[in-house]
Structure formats: C-alpha cells, structure tokens
Short mmCIF file of C-alpha atoms in Angstrom, two decimals:
data_model
loop_
_atom_site.label_atom_id
_atom_site.label_comp_id
_atom_site.label_asym_id
_atom_site.label_seq_id
_atom_site.Cartn_x
_atom_site.Cartn_y
_atom_site.Cartn_z
CA ALA W 1263 3.91 -17.26 -3.07
CA GLN W 1264 4.68 -13.69 -3.99
CA LYS W 1265 7.58 -11.76 -2.58
CA VAL W 1266 9.04 -8.29 -3.03
CA THR W 1267 12.57 -7.46 -1.92
CA GLN W 1268 13.91 -3.97 -1.48
CA ALA W 1269 17.48 -4.56 -0.38
CA GLN W 1270 18.30 -0.91 0.27
CA THR W 1271 17.15 0.16 3.71
CA GLU W 1272 18.19 3.80 3.41
CA ILE W 1273 19.74 6.02 0.75
CA SER W 1274 21.13 9.46 1.55
CA VAL W 1275 21.88 11.94 -1.20
CA VAL W 1276 22.56 15.61 -1.62
CA GLU W 1277 19.98 17.65 -3.48
CA LYS W 1278 20.19 17.41 -7.30
CA GLU W 1279 21.81 13.97 -7.22
CA ASP W 1280 19.98 11.09 -8.89
CA VAL W 1281 18.57 8.29 -6.74
CA THR W 1282 17.91 4.76 -7.96
CA LEU W 1283 15.79 2.40 -5.88
CA ASP W 1284 16.05 -1.34 -6.44
CA CYS W 1285 13.15 -3.77 -6.38
CA VAL W 1286 13.24 -7.51 -7.05
CA TYR W 1287 10.08 -9.58 -7.09
CA GLU W 1288 9.02 -13.21 -7.17
CA THR W 1289 5.75 -14.51 -8.57
CA ARG W 1290 4.43 -17.53 -10.43
CA ASP W 1291 1.70 -15.54 -12.12
CA THR W 1292 2.08 -14.77 -15.80
CA THR W 1293 -0.06 -11.66 -15.46
CA TYR W 1294 0.84 -9.28 -12.67
CA TYR W 1295 1.22 -5.61 -11.89
CA LEU W 1296 4.02 -3.65 -10.31
CA PHE W 1297 3.73 -0.36 -8.47
CA TRP W 1298 5.81 2.26 -6.73
CA TYR W 1299 4.31 4.22 -3.85
CA LYS W 1300 5.78 7.07 -1.81
CA GLN W 1301 5.11 7.53 1.91
CA PRO W 1302 6.16 10.96 3.20
CA PRO W 1303 6.43 11.66 6.93
CA SER W 1304 2.71 12.49 7.03
CA GLY W 1305 2.06 8.77 6.50
CA GLU W 1306 -0.24 8.70 3.49
CA LEU W 1307 0.78 6.35 0.69
CA VAL W 1308 0.94 8.19 -2.62
CA PHE W 1309 0.72 6.29 -5.89
CA LEU W 1310 3.59 7.01 -8.30
CA ILE W 1311 3.70 4.49 -11.14
CA ARG W 1312 2.11 1.23 -12.33
CA ARG W 1313 3.31 -1.31 -14.85
CA ASN W 1314 1.83 -4.59 -16.09
CA SER W 1315 3.84 -7.71 -16.82
CA PHE W 1316 3.28 -7.47 -20.58
CA ASP W 1317 4.74 -4.02 -20.98
CA GLU W 1318 8.48 -3.82 -20.49
CA GLN W 1319 8.79 -0.43 -22.10
CA ASN W 1320 10.67 1.87 -19.80
CA GLU W 1321 9.41 5.39 -19.50
CA ILE W 1322 10.13 8.74 -18.01
CA SER W 1323 7.53 10.87 -16.28
CA GLY W 1324 8.89 14.19 -15.16
CA ARG W 1325 11.74 13.48 -12.76
CA TYR W 1326 10.69 9.84 -12.36
CA SER W 1327 11.78 6.95 -14.56
CA TRP W 1328 11.64 3.20 -14.21
CA ASN W 1329 13.44 0.18 -15.55
CA PHE W 1330 11.33 -2.99 -15.75
CA GLN W 1331 13.27 -6.13 -16.68
CA LYS W 1332 11.21 -9.30 -16.65
CA SER W 1333 14.27 -11.48 -17.28
CA THR W 1334 15.77 -10.47 -13.94
CA SER W 1335 12.44 -9.84 -12.14
CA SER W 1336 13.46 -6.31 -11.34
CA PHE W 1337 11.51 -3.07 -11.32
CA ASN W 1338 13.89 -0.26 -10.44
CA PHE W 1339 12.87 3.35 -9.94
CA THR W 1340 14.95 6.49 -10.42
CA ILE W 1341 14.42 10.02 -9.21
CA THR W 1342 16.43 12.48 -11.28
CA ALA W 1343 17.76 15.69 -9.77
CA SER W 1344 16.44 14.89 -6.30
CA GLN W 1345 14.81 17.56 -4.15
CA VAL W 1346 14.32 17.82 -0.41
CA VAL W 1347 10.59 17.14 -0.92
CA ASP W 1348 11.52 13.72 -2.29
CA SER W 1349 12.54 12.63 1.21
CA ALA W 1350 10.19 9.77 2.05
CA VAL W 1351 9.92 6.01 2.24
CA TYR W 1352 9.41 4.41 -1.16
CA PHE W 1353 7.62 1.09 -1.50
CA CYS W 1354 7.64 -1.31 -4.40
CA ALA W 1355 4.52 -3.48 -4.61
CA LEU W 1356 3.32 -6.45 -6.63
CA SER W 1357 -0.22 -7.60 -7.30
CA PRO W 1358 -1.89 -10.41 -9.23
CA SER W 1359 -4.63 -9.45 -11.64
CA TRP W 1360 -7.26 -8.99 -8.93
CA GLY W 1361 -5.39 -6.40 -6.96
CA LYS W 1362 -4.13 -7.52 -3.53
CA LEU W 1363 -0.82 -5.72 -3.01
CA GLN W 1364 2.32 -7.38 -1.70
CA PHE W 1365 4.69 -4.66 -0.51
CA GLY W 1366 8.43 -4.66 0.00
CA ALA W 1367 9.92 -3.39 3.25
CA GLY W 1368 10.55 0.04 1.78
CA THR W 1369 13.59 2.24 1.18
CA GLN W 1370 14.04 5.44 3.16
CA VAL W 1371 15.32 8.26 0.93
CA VAL W 1372 16.93 11.22 2.65
CA VAL W 1373 17.70 14.25 0.52
CA THR W 1374 19.75 16.95 2.16
CA PRO W 1375 20.17 20.50 0.86
CA ASP Y 152 -12.99 13.86 -6.92
CA THR Y 153 -12.36 13.45 -3.19
CA GLY Y 154 -9.85 10.88 -2.07
CA VAL Y 155 -10.14 8.06 0.40
CA SER Y 156 -10.91 9.28 3.91
CA GLN Y 157 -10.39 7.51 7.22
CA ASN Y 158 -11.59 8.30 10.71
CA PRO Y 159 -10.32 8.71 13.28
CA ARG Y 160 -6.78 9.65 12.29
CA HIS Y 161 -5.41 8.70 15.70
CA LYS Y 162 -6.75 6.43 18.41
CA ILE Y 163 -5.29 5.69 21.82
CA THR Y 164 -6.97 2.96 23.80
CA LYS Y 165 -6.33 0.71 26.75
CA ARG Y 166 -5.68 -2.97 26.36
CA GLY Y 167 -8.90 -4.93 26.32
CA GLN Y 168 -11.07 -2.17 24.85
CA ASN Y 169 -12.84 -2.38 21.51
CA VAL Y 170 -12.10 0.09 18.72
CA THR Y 171 -13.77 0.77 15.38
CA PHE Y 172 -12.31 2.53 12.37
CA ARG Y 173 -14.15 3.89 9.37
CA CYS Y 174 -13.08 4.16 5.74
CA ASP Y 175 -14.88 6.10 3.01
CA PRO Y 176 -13.56 5.09 -0.43
CA ILE Y 177 -13.43 7.18 -3.55
CA SER Y 178 -16.98 7.40 -4.83
CA GLU Y 179 -17.87 4.73 -7.41
CA HIS Y 180 -14.87 2.58 -6.43
CA ASN Y 181 -16.31 -0.85 -5.77
CA ARG Y 182 -13.19 -2.48 -4.36
CA LEU Y 183 -12.01 -1.66 -0.86
CA TYR Y 184 -8.94 -2.99 0.94
CA TRP Y 185 -7.64 -2.87 4.50
CA TYR Y 186 -3.93 -3.08 5.30
CA ARG Y 187 -1.92 -2.88 8.49
CA GLN Y 188 1.50 -1.27 8.73
CA THR Y 189 3.84 -1.59 11.68
CA LEU Y 190 6.87 0.62 12.23
CA GLY Y 191 9.60 0.11 9.66
CA GLN Y 192 7.62 -2.36 7.57
CA GLY Y 193 5.57 -2.26 4.41
CA PRO Y 194 1.79 -2.50 4.61
CA GLU Y 195 0.35 -5.99 4.98
CA PHE Y 196 -2.94 -7.05 3.45
CA LEU Y 197 -5.79 -7.74 5.87
CA THR Y 198 -8.99 -8.05 3.86
CA TYR Y 199 -10.74 -7.06 0.66
CA PHE Y 200 -14.30 -6.20 -0.40
CA GLN Y 201 -15.88 -6.10 -3.79
CA ASN Y 202 -19.06 -4.11 -3.28
CA GLU Y 203 -20.49 -5.48 -0.01
CA ALA Y 204 -18.93 -8.94 -0.34
CA GLN Y 205 -15.83 -9.71 1.70
CA LEU Y 206 -13.86 -11.86 -0.71
CA GLU Y 207 -10.65 -12.61 1.15
CA LYS Y 208 -9.23 -12.39 4.64
CA SER Y 209 -5.58 -12.67 5.58
CA ARG Y 210 -4.40 -15.01 8.31
CA LEU Y 211 -3.35 -11.79 10.07
CA LEU Y 212 -7.04 -11.09 10.64
CA SER Y 213 -7.64 -12.98 13.88
CA ASP Y 214 -11.07 -13.68 15.34
CA ARG Y 215 -10.85 -10.40 17.23
CA PHE Y 216 -10.94 -8.48 13.95
CA SER Y 217 -14.07 -7.97 11.89
CA ALA Y 218 -14.68 -5.84 8.84
CA GLU Y 219 -17.91 -4.87 7.17
CA ARG Y 220 -19.06 -2.93 4.15
CA PRO Y 221 -22.82 -3.07 4.58
CA LYS Y 222 -24.01 -1.14 1.54
CA GLY Y 223 -20.97 -1.38 -0.64
CA SER Y 224 -19.91 2.14 0.23
CA PHE Y 225 -18.02 2.89 3.48
CA SER Y 226 -16.35 0.15 5.49
CA THR Y 227 -15.65 -0.38 9.17
CA LEU Y 228 -12.87 -2.36 10.81
CA GLU Y 229 -13.44 -3.38 14.42
CA ILE Y 230 -10.88 -4.79 16.78
CA GLN Y 231 -12.25 -6.41 19.92
CA ARG Y 232 -10.27 -6.87 23.15
CA THR Y 233 -7.32 -4.91 21.81
CA GLU Y 234 -3.79 -6.07 22.59
CA GLN Y 235 -0.56 -4.10 22.57
CA GLY Y 236 0.47 -5.98 19.44
CA ASP Y 237 -2.43 -4.37 17.60
CA SER Y 238 -0.65 -1.02 17.75
CA ALA Y 239 -0.08 -0.08 14.12
CA MET Y 240 -1.24 2.14 11.27
CA TYR Y 241 -4.41 0.81 9.65
CA LEU Y 242 -4.67 1.80 6.01
CA CYS Y 243 -7.65 1.68 3.72
CA ALA Y 244 -7.46 1.74 -0.08
CA SER Y 245 -9.98 1.65 -2.89
CA SER Y 246 -9.93 0.87 -6.57
CA GLY Y 247 -12.35 0.74 -9.47
CA GLN Y 248 -13.23 -2.23 -11.64
CA GLN Y 249 -12.48 -0.86 -15.06
CA ALA Y 250 -9.46 -3.04 -15.57
CA LEU Y 251 -7.45 -5.75 -13.94
CA GLY Y 252 -4.64 -4.58 -11.72
CA GLU Y 253 -6.43 -1.34 -11.06
CA THR Y 254 -4.40 1.14 -9.02
CA GLN Y 255 -5.26 1.28 -5.34
CA TYR Y 256 -5.53 4.73 -3.80
CA PHE Y 257 -4.86 4.98 -0.10
CA GLY Y 258 -6.35 7.03 2.68
CA PRO Y 259 -4.31 8.83 5.35
CA GLY Y 260 -4.59 5.90 7.75
CA THR Y 261 -5.66 5.48 11.36
CA ARG Y 262 -2.80 5.23 13.81
CA LEU Y 263 -3.72 3.00 16.75
CA LEU Y 264 -1.83 2.91 20.02
CA VAL Y 265 -2.83 0.31 22.59
CA LEU Y 266 -1.55 1.05 26.09
#
C-alpha cells in the first residue's frame, strides 16, 4: 500500500522568511513519481513540481526548491523568501507509473506581512 | 490551451436527490480522473478513465456513484440518492499519455452540499 505523510498541519511565517514543507512516503514500487501541488483559498489544485524515483537531483525553480532523498523516503519542498500570495495548502502526492495520485493530508502555510 | 473545466462549480441539493457533475479535460488528454476532497483532507481517488474505458474504481465509489466518459472526451459523475456524507469537493483531473507518471492537471472542482 502507498502512503504519504505530511506531519506539519500548519506553518506560519512572516513575509520573506523561508518555509520548508516535509513529506515522507511509503511505497513498494521501484518506479514512482512524486508531486507537490498548491491549493489556494479558491480551491483549485495547482501543479508545482514533479520528480521520478530515478532522479534524485535536487533543483531550484525560481523561489521553489526540493530535496528528494530516496534513502529516507522524503521529498521536502522549500519556498524561499515567502510572499503573502504563497498562503495556501500544499499537498505532497505519490503515484505509481500509471498515474493514480495518493495525497498527503496537506500543510497549511500562512504568510503574514 | 484551455485548462480542465468543471460544471457546476457549486451544487446544493436535498438528501435523496440525484446530482450530476460534468468535467471537460484538457483537449487531447486521454486520461481522466475523479477525486473527492472533504474538509481538511487531501483529495482521494475515486475513478479513472483511459479514453472511454473506466479502468479502476475506488472502494469509495459506492453503488450510488456512477461515472461515464462516453466518447473519450468529457466525463460525468452522477450520485444517486445523495446523503449528507456525500458533501465534499469533487475534483476532476486529466493527463496525457506521452510518458509514465504524467502530471495531472486539475479543474476548479464542484463543491457539493447535501442538506
């Protein structure tokens, strides 16, 4: 069975602080995909990043960066220099090769001016 | 390239009534997914189509739920004899078939309230 755990329920920061969101996953598949989605108050899930199980290279995209460590089954996500518009619920998700997504419970990020 | 659209955006109904939701995927996406999201939780998988074939259904999809994708384009999700426990956000997503683990793009959702 697959499982995604986001232990942080809510994180509150002041604008310009960095925010790191934790995600731990469980799967028996050797090939799998990991995602981060953002859900602002409007409700629509917005795709942020995708990583496959064979690529542990960590990257930076604008203010977003991620740390994928297969050895610890973790896929953490960082927002650098947070802004008020970053306030949303962030979901980590896991899928096998054919695409069904298993989501974590989400982490609410609150950025105050 | 238009995104995934869902209609209606909001639906209020009385217990026992039937409701139907529609999802229009991104054009040329042949995979379509339905999820349900209750307050404070992550979305949960309901069912999945590849073209017009429904390939998997979650145990969450009781006999009162039925989904169709008749021509491999738009999809409908019907709930018969609604119950208060059906109140949730129903999300639709689509993806292409170019590669495994293709990213799913979500629509704005249909928020259902059963009174």
